[in-house]
């Protein structure tokens, strides 16, 4: 499971398509204006989260490079 | 509410005529095309990133086919078939605009071409934001409980005792049109009148006008109420409520998109399952697999396989110079089978890892109703599996085929059960 800080969200780019929620429903949600919110903790496997980030049609989500664990 | 239930009010022959892809109503968009376009599309994608010409001409269709972005006979036309190029064009909506002209929705022109489908940039964002909250995944239950479930159960009631049915027009076709008209508060007996009149906005407005007026007086829990109460933020920060003309254009866009596409994708999904009894059996046992089947169907055979954009500046695009004023056609059907992105792309395989396709489009104009479409397809297929035991294709009937060029779907889906 991933923690906070894995994905950055830019609500000004978000159109509320909900594509992220299709692929990572336990990690993303919408506020009442249908703008994306990243949940903490993110409840999906990392590959589902990166599928969701790639799926965003307006580039509102970015994966934050994580430091490798020793 | 009307006391006519959907089965009584919907005339079966009329539905057939309106929804059979091969009937004259749909020949407009290449409904008489019966070949498999995918071999040609593979060839075109492999040969060059950008081709001169329209998708229908490059595919070898001899007639004139119409769709969004056509015909514009005086402009140069280009087409792309790969995932990456289609995605790039969708995402760059400044260079690749949805309309050749600016859109003024406040005026008296009512219709799809004056709706947010054709808008760009900030204007599109502001209009879309008004309805997006009604179409998010979390609203699926609102749609299902209020409009989808009852329609689906009524339609199954009508066939459950027969042991056989033709599911495409007698089941799939009716669900989306009744869902969207229901959400507008349009009585069932007028739903088909609306479907018939979509190319005649004035006729639709005659049906919608009293409903819009009534919701302005007294809003209820439906989509027209959302529109009459919506406050549009202008670029200068002021807000205004939508005019009647704006609401009608919005409504006609939602009706066109809602009543013309989902039923075909439902038929495509059903056909794919019925033709693969082992997959159908797996879905029957484990309904969570249905989600992957719907996603796979949208990748493998999207009902609308082409959308277009207007080039707003001279641009070098994948090695070809597209002049300002030209039209770029994105063949997202071909993009869904790009071997650069999917292994064994021609196989319908719901077990492949989930990954975005362009079947619902892409970029800021990505399909507003996609979660509603998913809810309709899932609710419909689940009801069939719940209530029609041993559902299977009728081996003695003509088997379903996929037809149509710019609006694709199954011919007929003859089934037996019990």
CSV table of C-alpha atoms in Angstrom, one decimal:
chain,number,residue,atom,x,y,z
A,1,UNK,CA,0.0,0.0,0.0
A,2,UNK,CA,1.1,3.5,-0.7
A,3,UNK,CA,1.2,6.4,1.7
A,4,UNK,CA,0.7,10.1,1.4
A,5,UNK,CA,3.0,12.0,-0.8
A,6,UNK,CA,2.9,9.4,-3.6
A,7,UNK,CA,0.8,11.5,-5.9
A,8,UNK,CA,0.4,15.2,-6.4
A,9,UNK,CA,-3.0,16.6,-7.4
A,10,UNK,CA,-3.6,19.8,-9.4
A,11,UNK,CA,-7.3,20.6,-9.0
A,12,UNK,CA,-7.1,23.5,-11.5
A,13,UNK,CA,-6.3,20.9,-14.2
A,14,UNK,CA,-8.9,18.4,-13.0
A,15,UNK,CA,-12.1,18.2,-15.1
A,16,UNK,CA,-13.6,15.6,-12.8
A,17,UNK,CA,-13.7,12.8,-15.4
A,18,UNK,CA,-13.3,10.2,-12.7
A,19,UNK,CA,-10.9,8.1,-14.7
A,20,UNK,CA,-8.6,7.8,-11.7
A,21,UNK,CA,-11.5,6.4,-9.6
A,22,UNK,CA,-12.0,3.7,-12.2
A,23,UNK,CA,-8.5,2.3,-11.8
A,24,UNK,CA,-7.8,3.2,-8.1
A,25,UNK,CA,-11.1,3.6,-6.3
A,26,UNK,CA,-9.6,3.3,-2.9
A,27,UNK,CA,-7.0,6.1,-3.6
A,28,UNK,CA,-9.0,8.9,-5.2
A,29,UNK,CA,-12.3,10.6,-4.7
A,30,UNK,CA,-14.1,13.7,-5.7
A,31,UNK,CA,-15.1,16.8,-3.7
A,32,UNK,CA,-18.6,18.3,-4.1
A,33,UNK,CA,-17.4,20.2,-7.2
A,34,UNK,CA,-16.2,16.9,-8.8
A,35,UNK,CA,-12.5,17.9,-8.3
A,36,UNK,CA,-10.1,15.1,-7.5
A,37,UNK,CA,-9.0,14.4,-4.0
A,38,UNK,CA,-6.2,12.0,-3.1
A,39,UNK,CA,-7.1,9.8,-0.2
A,40,UNK,CA,-4.7,9.1,2.7
A,41,UNK,CA,-3.8,6.4,3.0
A,42,UNK,CA,-4.2,5.3,-0.6
A,43,UNK,CA,-5.8,1.9,-0.6
A,44,UNK,CA,-4.7,0.4,-3.9
A,45,UNK,CA,-1.6,-1.4,-5.1
A,46,UNK,CA,1.1,0.8,-6.6
A,47,UNK,CA,0.5,-0.4,-10.1
A,48,UNK,CA,-3.2,0.5,-9.9
A,49,UNK,CA,-2.3,4.0,-8.7
A,50,UNK,CA,0.1,4.5,-11.6
A,51,UNK,CA,-2.5,3.2,-14.0
A,52,UNK,CA,-4.8,5.8,-12.6
A,53,UNK,CA,-2.2,8.6,-12.9
A,54,UNK,CA,-1.5,7.7,-16.5
A,55,UNK,CA,-5.3,7.6,-17.2
A,56,UNK,CA,-6.0,11.2,-16.2
A,57,UNK,CA,-7.0,12.9,-19.4
A,58,UNK,CA,-5.9,16.3,-18.3
A,59,UNK,CA,-2.6,15.5,-16.5
A,60,UNK,CA,-3.9,16.6,-13.1
A,61,UNK,CA,-2.1,13.8,-11.3
A,62,UNK,CA,1.6,13.2,-11.0
A,63,UNK,CA,3.5,10.4,-9.4
A,64,UNK,CA,6.1,11.7,-7.0
A,65,UNK,CA,9.4,9.8,-7.4
A,66,UNK,CA,9.9,7.8,-4.2
A,67,UNK,CA,13.2,7.2,-2.6
A,68,UNK,CA,14.2,3.5,-2.8
A,69,UNK,CA,14.0,1.8,0.6
A,70,UNK,CA,17.3,0.4,1.8
B,1,UNK,CA,-44.9,10.4,-13.5
B,2,UNK,CA,-46.8,8.6,-16.2
B,3,UNK,CA,-48.7,5.4,-15.5
B,4,UNK,CA,-47.5,3.8,-18.8
B,5,UNK,CA,-44.8,1.4,-18.0
B,6,UNK,CA,-41.9,1.2,-20.5
B,7,UNK,CA,-43.0,-2.1,-22.1
B,8,UNK,CA,-46.5,-0.8,-22.9
B,9,UNK,CA,-45.4,2.5,-24.2
B,10,UNK,CA,-42.5,1.5,-26.3
B,11,UNK,CA,-43.6,0.2,-29.7
B,12,UNK,CA,-41.3,-2.7,-30.7
B,13,UNK,CA,-41.3,-2.0,-34.4
B,14,UNK,CA,-40.6,1.6,-33.9
B,15,UNK,CA,-37.7,0.8,-31.7
B,16,UNK,CA,-36.4,-1.6,-34.3
B,17,UNK,CA,-36.5,1.1,-37.0
B,18,UNK,CA,-34.9,3.7,-34.9
B,19,UNK,CA,-32.1,1.5,-33.5
B,20,UNK,CA,-31.3,-1.0,-36.2
B,21,UNK,CA,-27.9,0.2,-37.4
B,22,UNK,CA,-28.7,-0.9,-40.9
B,23,UNK,CA,-32.0,1.0,-41.2
B,24,UNK,CA,-32.1,4.2,-43.1
B,25,UNK,CA,-31.9,6.4,-40.0
B,26,UNK,CA,-28.4,5.3,-39.4
B,27,UNK,CA,-27.0,5.1,-43.0
B,28,UNK,CA,-26.0,8.7,-42.4
B,29,UNK,CA,-22.9,7.5,-40.4
B,30,UNK,CA,-22.0,4.5,-42.5
B,31,UNK,CA,-24.5,2.1,-41.1
B,32,UNK,CA,-24.4,-0.1,-44.2
B,33,UNK,CA,-20.7,-0.9,-43.7
B,34,UNK,CA,-20.4,-4.6,-42.9
B,35,UNK,CA,-16.7,-5.4,-43.3
B,36,UNK,CA,-14.2,-5.8,-40.5
B,37,UNK,CA,-12.2,-2.5,-40.5
B,38,UNK,CA,-9.5,-3.6,-38.2
B,39,UNK,CA,-7.2,-5.4,-40.7
B,40,UNK,CA,-7.1,-2.2,-42.8
B,41,UNK,CA,-6.6,0.0,-39.7
B,42,UNK,CA,-3.7,-2.2,-38.6
B,43,UNK,CA,-2.1,-1.8,-42.0
B,44,UNK,CA,-2.6,2.0,-42.0
B,45,UNK,CA,-1.2,2.3,-38.5
B,46,UNK,CA,1.9,0.3,-39.4
B,47,UNK,CA,2.4,2.2,-42.7
B,48,UNK,CA,2.5,5.8,-41.4
B,49,UNK,CA,1.8,7.9,-38.3
B,50,UNK,CA,-0.3,10.4,-40.2
B,51,UNK,CA,-2.3,9.8,-43.4
B,52,UNK,CA,-3.9,12.3,-45.7
B,53,UNK,CA,-7.7,11.8,-46.0
B,54,UNK,CA,-10.7,10.8,-43.9
B,55,UNK,CA,-11.0,7.6,-42.0
B,56,UNK,CA,-13.9,6.3,-44.1
B,57,UNK,CA,-12.0,7.0,-47.3
B,58,UNK,CA,-8.8,5.4,-46.1
B,59,UNK,CA,-10.8,2.4,-44.8
B,60,UNK,CA,-12.2,1.9,-48.3
B,61,UNK,CA,-15.8,2.9,-47.6
B,62,UNK,CA,-17.2,4.0,-51.0
B,63,UNK,CA,-19.9,6.3,-49.8
B,64,UNK,CA,-20.1,9.5,-47.9
B,65,UNK,CA,-20.2,8.9,-44.1
B,66,UNK,CA,-21.0,11.7,-41.6
B,67,UNK,CA,-19.9,12.2,-38.1
B,68,UNK,CA,-18.5,15.0,-35.8
B,69,UNK,CA,-15.7,16.7,-37.8
B,70,UNK,CA,-17.2,15.9,-41.2
B,71,UNK,CA,-17.7,16.7,-44.0
B,72,UNK,CA,-15.9,20.1,-44.3
B,73,UNK,CA,-15.2,19.5,-48.0
B,74,UNK,CA,-13.1,22.6,-48.5
B,75,UNK,CA,-10.5,21.8,-45.8
B,76,UNK,CA,-7.6,19.4,-45.9
B,77,UNK,CA,-8.2,16.2,-43.9
B,78,UNK,CA,-5.7,14.0,-42.0
B,79,UNK,CA,-6.2,10.8,-40.0
B,80,UNK,CA,-4.2,9.0,-37.3
B,81,UNK,CA,-4.5,5.4,-36.1
B,82,UNK,CA,-2.0,4.9,-33.3
B,83,UNK,CA,-2.7,5.2,-29.6
B,84,UNK,CA,0.1,7.8,-28.9
B,85,UNK,CA,-0.9,10.2,-31.7
B,86,UNK,CA,-4.6,10.0,-30.9
B,87,UNK,CA,-3.9,10.6,-27.2
B,88,UNK,CA,-1.6,13.5,-28.0
B,89,UNK,CA,-4.2,15.2,-30.1
B,90,UNK,CA,-6.9,14.7,-27.5
B,91,UNK,CA,-4.7,16.2,-24.8
B,92,UNK,CA,-3.6,19.3,-26.8
B,93,UNK,CA,-7.0,21.0,-27.1
B,94,UNK,CA,-5.4,24.3,-27.9
B,95,UNK,CA,-3.8,23.1,-31.1
B,96,UNK,CA,-6.6,20.6,-31.8
B,97,UNK,CA,-9.9,22.3,-31.2
B,98,UNK,CA,-13.4,20.8,-31.1
B,99,UNK,CA,-14.9,23.5,-33.4
B,100,UNK,CA,-13.6,25.6,-36.3
B,101,UNK,CA,-15.4,28.6,-34.8
B,102,UNK,CA,-16.1,30.2,-31.4
B,103,UNK,CA,-19.2,29.0,-29.7
B,104,UNK,CA,-21.9,31.4,-28.4
B,105,UNK,CA,-24.4,29.3,-26.5
B,106,UNK,CA,-26.4,32.4,-25.3
B,107,UNK,CA,-27.8,33.0,-28.8
B,108,UNK,CA,-30.9,31.5,-30.3
B,109,UNK,CA,-29.2,28.6,-32.1
B,110,UNK,CA,-30.1,25.4,-30.2
B,111,UNK,CA,-28.3,22.1,-30.9
B,112,UNK,CA,-25.3,19.9,-30.3
B,113,UNK,CA,-22.9,22.1,-32.3
B,114,UNK,CA,-23.7,24.9,-30.0
B,115,UNK,CA,-23.1,22.9,-26.8
B,116,UNK,CA,-19.9,22.2,-24.8
B,117,UNK,CA,-19.1,19.4,-27.2
B,118,UNK,CA,-17.8,22.2,-29.5
B,119,UNK,CA,-16.4,24.5,-26.9
B,120,UNK,CA,-12.7,24.8,-26.0
B,121,UNK,CA,-10.4,25.8,-23.2
B,122,UNK,CA,-11.9,27.7,-20.3
B,123,UNK,CA,-15.4,28.0,-21.7
B,124,UNK,CA,-15.6,24.2,-22.0
B,125,UNK,CA,-14.3,23.8,-18.5
B,126,UNK,CA,-16.9,26.2,-17.0
B,127,UNK,CA,-19.8,24.6,-18.8
B,128,UNK,CA,-18.7,21.0,-18.1
B,129,UNK,CA,-18.2,21.8,-14.5
B,130,UNK,CA,-22.0,22.5,-14.2
B,131,UNK,CA,-22.9,18.9,-15.0
B,132,UNK,CA,-19.8,16.9,-14.0
B,133,UNK,CA,-21.0,16.5,-10.4
B,134,UNK,CA,-24.1,14.6,-11.7
B,135,UNK,CA,-21.9,12.2,-13.7
B,136,UNK,CA,-19.2,11.2,-11.3
B,137,UNK,CA,-18.7,7.5,-10.3
B,138,UNK,CA,-20.3,8.2,-6.9
B,139,UNK,CA,-23.5,9.2,-8.7
B,140,UNK,CA,-23.9,5.8,-10.4
B,141,UNK,CA,-26.2,4.7,-7.6
B,142,UNK,CA,-28.4,7.8,-8.0
B,143,UNK,CA,-28.8,6.9,-11.7
B,144,UNK,CA,-29.4,3.2,-11.1
B,145,UNK,CA,-32.0,3.6,-8.3
B,146,UNK,CA,-33.9,6.4,-10.0
B,147,UNK,CA,-33.9,5.5,-13.6
B,148,UNK,CA,-32.0,2.4,-14.7
B,149,UNK,CA,-33.1,-0.4,-12.4
B,150,UNK,CA,-36.8,-0.1,-13.0
B,151,UNK,CA,-36.5,0.1,-16.8
B,152,UNK,CA,-34.2,-2.9,-16.9
B,153,UNK,CA,-36.4,-5.0,-14.7
B,154,UNK,CA,-39.5,-4.0,-16.8
B,155,UNK,CA,-37.8,-5.0,-20.0
B,156,UNK,CA,-36.7,-8.4,-18.6
B,157,UNK,CA,-40.2,-9.0,-17.3
B,158,UNK,CA,-41.4,-8.6,-20.9
B,159,UNK,CA,-39.2,-11.4,-22.2
B,160,UNK,CA,-38.6,-13.6,-19.2
B,161,UNK,CA,-41.5,-16.0,-20.0
B,162,UNK,CA,-40.7,-16.4,-23.7
B,163,UNK,CA,-37.6,-18.6,-23.5
B,164,UNK,CA,-36.1,-16.6,-26.4
B,165,UNK,CA,-35.5,-12.9,-27.2
B,166,UNK,CA,-33.6,-10.6,-29.5
B,167,UNK,CA,-31.6,-8.6,-27.0
B,168,UNK,CA,-30.1,-5.8,-29.1
B,169,UNK,CA,-33.2,-3.8,-30.0
B,170,UNK,CA,-35.7,-5.3,-27.5
B,171,UNK,CA,-33.4,-4.9,-24.5
B,172,UNK,CA,-30.2,-2.9,-25.0
B,173,UNK,CA,-31.7,-0.1,-27.2
B,174,UNK,CA,-34.4,1.0,-24.8
B,175,UNK,CA,-32.3,1.3,-21.6
B,176,UNK,CA,-30.2,4.4,-22.3
B,177,UNK,CA,-32.9,6.4,-24.0
B,178,UNK,CA,-35.3,5.8,-21.1
B,179,UNK,CA,-32.6,6.5,-18.6
B,180,UNK,CA,-31.7,9.9,-20.0
B,181,UNK,CA,-35.2,11.0,-20.9
B,182,UNK,CA,-36.3,9.8,-17.4
B,183,UNK,CA,-33.6,11.9,-15.8
B,184,UNK,CA,-35.1,14.9,-17.7
B,185,UNK,CA,-38.6,14.1,-16.5
B,186,UNK,CA,-39.8,13.3,-20.0
B,187,UNK,CA,-42.7,10.8,-19.9
B,188,UNK,CA,-42.0,7.4,-21.4
B,189,UNK,CA,-44.5,7.8,-24.2
B,190,UNK,CA,-42.5,10.8,-25.5
B,191,UNK,CA,-39.1,9.2,-25.1
B,192,UNK,CA,-39.1,7.8,-28.6
B,193,UNK,CA,-40.5,11.0,-30.1
B,194,UNK,CA,-37.4,12.7,-28.7
B,195,UNK,CA,-35.1,10.0,-30.0
B,196,UNK,CA,-36.7,10.4,-33.5
B,197,UNK,CA,-36.5,14.2,-33.4
B,198,UNK,CA,-32.9,14.6,-32.3
B,199,UNK,CA,-31.9,16.1,-35.7
B,200,UNK,CA,-34.8,18.5,-35.4
B,201,UNK,CA,-34.0,20.6,-32.3
B,202,UNK,CA,-37.2,22.6,-32.5
B,203,UNK,CA,-39.3,19.4,-32.0
B,204,UNK,CA,-37.2,18.5,-28.9
B,205,UNK,CA,-37.5,22.0,-27.5
B,206,UNK,CA,-41.3,21.7,-27.8
B,207,UNK,CA,-41.2,18.7,-25.5
B,208,UNK,CA,-38.6,20.1,-23.1
B,209,UNK,CA,-39.9,23.7,-22.8
B,210,UNK,CA,-42.8,22.9,-20.4
B,211,UNK,CA,-40.4,20.7,-18.3
B,212,UNK,CA,-37.8,23.4,-18.0
B,213,UNK,CA,-40.4,26.0,-17.1
B,214,UNK,CA,-41.9,23.6,-14.4
B,215,UNK,CA,-38.4,23.0,-12.9
B,216,UNK,CA,-37.7,26.7,-12.8
B,217,UNK,CA,-40.8,27.0,-10.7
B,218,UNK,CA,-40.2,24.0,-8.5
B,219,UNK,CA,-36.9,22.0,-8.8
B,220,UNK,CA,-36.9,18.3,-8.1
B,221,UNK,CA,-34.2,15.6,-8.0
B,222,UNK,CA,-33.4,15.3,-11.7
B,223,UNK,CA,-31.1,16.6,-14.4
B,224,UNK,CA,-33.2,19.5,-15.7
B,225,UNK,CA,-33.4,20.7,-12.1
B,226,UNK,CA,-29.6,20.6,-11.9
B,227,UNK,CA,-29.4,22.7,-15.1
B,228,UNK,CA,-31.9,25.3,-14.1
B,229,UNK,CA,-30.2,25.8,-10.8
B,230,UNK,CA,-26.7,25.8,-12.1
B,231,UNK,CA,-24.7,29.0,-11.8
B,232,UNK,CA,-22.1,29.6,-14.5
B,233,UNK,CA,-19.0,31.4,-13.6
B,234,UNK,CA,-18.0,33.9,-16.2
B,235,UNK,CA,-14.3,34.6,-17.0
B,236,UNK,CA,-14.7,38.0,-15.2
B,237,UNK,CA,-15.9,36.3,-12.0
B,238,UNK,CA,-19.6,37.1,-12.3
B,239,UNK,CA,-22.1,34.3,-12.3
B,240,UNK,CA,-25.3,33.8,-14.3
B,241,UNK,CA,-27.9,31.1,-14.5
B,242,UNK,CA,-28.4,29.3,-17.8
B,243,UNK,CA,-30.8,30.7,-20.3
B,244,UNK,CA,-33.4,28.4,-21.8
B,245,UNK,CA,-31.4,28.2,-25.1
B,246,UNK,CA,-28.3,27.1,-23.1
B,247,UNK,CA,-30.3,24.4,-21.3
B,248,UNK,CA,-31.8,23.1,-24.5
B,249,UNK,CA,-28.4,22.8,-26.2
B,250,UNK,CA,-27.1,21.0,-23.1
B,251,UNK,CA,-30.1,18.7,-23.0
B,252,UNK,CA,-29.8,17.9,-26.7
B,253,UNK,CA,-26.2,17.0,-26.3
B,254,UNK,CA,-26.9,14.7,-23.4
B,255,UNK,CA,-29.8,13.1,-25.2
B,256,UNK,CA,-27.8,12.5,-28.4
B,257,UNK,CA,-24.8,11.1,-26.5
B,258,UNK,CA,-27.0,9.2,-24.0
B,259,UNK,CA,-29.4,7.6,-26.3
B,260,UNK,CA,-27.2,6.7,-29.3
B,261,UNK,CA,-24.1,5.1,-27.9
B,262,UNK,CA,-24.5,3.1,-24.7
B,263,UNK,CA,-26.9,0.6,-26.1
B,264,UNK,CA,-24.6,-0.3,-28.9
B,265,UNK,CA,-21.7,-0.8,-26.5
B,266,UNK,CA,-24.0,-2.9,-24.3
B,267,UNK,CA,-24.8,-5.0,-27.4
B,268,UNK,CA,-21.1,-5.3,-28.3
B,269,UNK,CA,-20.3,-6.4,-24.7
B,270,UNK,CA,-23.2,-8.9,-24.6
B,271,UNK,CA,-22.2,-10.4,-28.0
B,272,UNK,CA,-18.6,-10.7,-27.0
B,273,UNK,CA,-19.7,-12.6,-23.9
B,274,UNK,CA,-22.3,-14.8,-25.6
B,275,UNK,CA,-19.8,-15.8,-28.2
B,276,UNK,CA,-17.3,-16.8,-25.5
B,277,UNK,CA,-19.4,-19.2,-23.3
B,278,UNK,CA,-16.4,-19.8,-20.9
B,279,UNK,CA,-16.1,-16.1,-20.2
B,280,UNK,CA,-19.8,-15.7,-19.8
B,281,UNK,CA,-19.8,-18.6,-17.3
B,282,UNK,CA,-17.0,-17.0,-15.4
B,283,UNK,CA,-18.9,-13.7,-15.2
B,284,UNK,CA,-22.1,-15.4,-14.2
B,285,UNK,CA,-20.2,-16.9,-11.2
B,286,UNK,CA,-18.2,-13.8,-10.3
B,287,UNK,CA,-19.9,-10.6,-11.3
B,288,UNK,CA,-16.9,-8.4,-10.3
B,289,UNK,CA,-15.4,-9.7,-13.6
B,290,UNK,CA,-18.1,-7.8,-15.5
B,291,UNK,CA,-16.3,-4.5,-14.9
B,292,UNK,CA,-13.2,-5.8,-16.8
B,293,UNK,CA,-15.4,-7.1,-19.6
B,294,UNK,CA,-17.0,-3.7,-20.1
B,295,UNK,CA,-13.6,-2.0,-20.1
B,296,UNK,CA,-12.3,-4.6,-22.6
B,297,UNK,CA,-15.3,-4.2,-24.9
B,298,UNK,CA,-14.7,-0.4,-24.9
B,299,UNK,CA,-11.1,-1.0,-25.9
B,300,UNK,CA,-11.7,-3.9,-28.3
B,301,UNK,CA,-14.7,-2.5,-30.2
B,302,UNK,CA,-15.7,1.1,-29.3
B,303,UNK,CA,-19.1,2.0,-30.7
B,304,UNK,CA,-17.8,5.4,-31.8
B,305,UNK,CA,-14.4,4.6,-33.3
B,306,UNK,CA,-13.5,8.1,-34.6
B,307,UNK,CA,-13.5,11.7,-33.4
B,308,UNK,CA,-12.1,14.8,-35.0
B,309,UNK,CA,-10.4,18.0,-34.2
B,310,UNK,CA,-9.8,21.3,-36.0
B,311,UNK,CA,-6.2,22.3,-36.3
B,312,UNK,CA,-5.8,25.9,-35.0
B,313,UNK,CA,-2.2,26.6,-36.1
B,314,UNK,CA,0.4,25.1,-38.5
B,315,UNK,CA,1.9,22.2,-36.6
B,316,UNK,CA,4.4,19.5,-37.2
B,317,UNK,CA,2.6,16.4,-35.9
B,318,UNK,CA,4.4,13.1,-36.0
B,319,UNK,CA,6.4,14.1,-39.0
B,320,UNK,CA,3.6,15.6,-41.1
B,321,UNK,CA,2.9,19.4,-41.3
B,322,UNK,CA,-0.8,19.9,-40.6
B,323,UNK,CA,-1.8,23.4,-41.8
B,324,UNK,CA,-4.0,25.6,-39.8
B,325,UNK,CA,-7.7,25.0,-40.8
B,326,UNK,CA,-7.2,21.4,-41.5
B,327,UNK,CA,-9.2,18.6,-39.8
B,328,UNK,CA,-7.5,15.8,-37.9
B,329,UNK,CA,-9.5,12.5,-37.5
B,330,UNK,CA,-8.4,10.3,-34.6
B,331,UNK,CA,-9.3,6.7,-35.2
B,332,UNK,CA,-9.6,5.6,-31.6
B,333,UNK,CA,-11.0,2.2,-32.7
B,334,UNK,CA,-7.6,1.5,-34.3
B,335,UNK,CA,-5.8,3.1,-31.3
B,336,UNK,CA,-7.5,0.5,-29.0
B,337,UNK,CA,-5.7,-2.3,-30.9
B,338,UNK,CA,-2.3,-0.6,-31.1
B,339,UNK,CA,0.2,-3.5,-30.6
B,340,UNK,CA,2.6,-0.9,-29.0
B,341,UNK,CA,0.2,-0.7,-26.1
B,342,UNK,CA,-1.5,-4.1,-25.9
B,343,UNK,CA,-0.3,-7.6,-26.5
B,344,UNK,CA,-2.6,-9.7,-28.7
B,345,UNK,CA,-4.7,-6.6,-29.4
B,346,UNK,CA,-7.3,-8.3,-31.6
B,347,UNK,CA,-8.2,-10.7,-28.8
B,348,UNK,CA,-11.1,-9.9,-26.5
B,349,UNK,CA,-9.5,-10.8,-23.2
B,350,UNK,CA,-11.0,-9.4,-20.0
B,351,UNK,CA,-8.2,-10.9,-17.9
B,352,UNK,CA,-5.6,-8.6,-19.3
B,353,UNK,CA,-4.3,-5.9,-16.9
B,354,UNK,CA,-6.7,-2.9,-16.7
B,355,UNK,CA,-5.3,0.1,-18.6
B,356,UNK,CA,-6.9,3.2,-20.2
B,357,UNK,CA,-8.0,2.9,-23.8
B,358,UNK,CA,-9.4,5.8,-25.8
B,359,UNK,CA,-12.8,4.2,-26.3
B,360,UNK,CA,-14.4,7.0,-24.3
B,361,UNK,CA,-12.2,9.6,-26.0
B,362,UNK,CA,-9.5,11.5,-24.1
B,363,UNK,CA,-8.3,14.9,-23.1
B,364,UNK,CA,-10.6,17.5,-21.5
B,365,UNK,CA,-13.6,16.4,-23.7
B,366,UNK,CA,-13.4,12.7,-22.4
B,367,UNK,CA,-16.9,11.2,-22.3
B,368,UNK,CA,-19.0,13.0,-19.6
B,369,UNK,CA,-21.4,10.0,-19.4
B,370,UNK,CA,-18.9,7.2,-19.2
B,371,UNK,CA,-19.7,6.2,-15.6
B,372,UNK,CA,-23.4,6.3,-16.5
B,373,UNK,CA,-22.7,4.1,-19.5
B,374,UNK,CA,-20.8,1.6,-17.3
B,375,UNK,CA,-23.7,1.6,-14.8
B,376,UNK,CA,-26.3,1.0,-17.5
B,377,UNK,CA,-24.3,-1.8,-19.2
B,378,UNK,CA,-23.5,-3.5,-15.9
B,379,UNK,CA,-27.0,-3.2,-14.5
B,380,UNK,CA,-28.5,-4.5,-17.8
B,381,UNK,CA,-26.2,-7.5,-18.1
B,382,UNK,CA,-26.4,-8.4,-14.4
B,383,UNK,CA,-30.2,-8.4,-14.7
B,384,UNK,CA,-30.1,-10.8,-17.7
B,385,UNK,CA,-27.7,-13.1,-15.9
B,386,UNK,CA,-29.8,-13.0,-12.7
B,387,UNK,CA,-33.2,-13.7,-14.4
B,388,UNK,CA,-32.6,-15.6,-17.6
B,389,UNK,CA,-31.0,-19.0,-16.6
B,390,UNK,CA,-28.7,-20.7,-19.1
B,391,UNK,CA,-28.6,-17.6,-21.3
B,392,UNK,CA,-27.0,-18.5,-24.6
B,393,UNK,CA,-27.0,-17.5,-28.3
B,394,UNK,CA,-29.7,-19.2,-30.4
B,395,UNK,CA,-27.7,-21.6,-32.6
B,396,UNK,CA,-30.5,-21.7,-35.2
B,397,UNK,CA,-30.8,-18.0,-35.7
B,398,UNK,CA,-28.6,-15.7,-37.8
B,399,UNK,CA,-25.5,-15.0,-35.6
B,400,UNK,CA,-24.7,-11.5,-34.5
B,401,UNK,CA,-22.3,-9.5,-36.6
B,402,UNK,CA,-20.7,-6.1,-36.0
B,403,UNK,CA,-21.7,-3.5,-38.5
B,404,UNK,CA,-21.4,0.3,-39.0
B,405,UNK,CA,-18.5,2.5,-39.7
B,406,UNK,CA,-18.7,5.6,-37.5
B,407,UNK,CA,-21.4,4.1,-35.2
B,408,UNK,CA,-20.6,0.5,-34.7
B,409,UNK,CA,-22.7,-2.2,-33.1
B,410,UNK,CA,-24.2,-5.7,-33.3
B,411,UNK,CA,-26.9,-6.6,-35.8
B,412,UNK,CA,-29.2,-8.8,-33.8
B,413,UNK,CA,-28.5,-10.8,-30.6
B,414,UNK,CA,-30.9,-13.8,-30.7
B,415,UNK,CA,-30.8,-15.7,-27.5
B,416,UNK,CA,-32.4,-18.7,-25.8
B,417,UNK,CA,-32.7,-19.2,-22.0
B,418,UNK,CA,-34.3,-21.5,-19.5
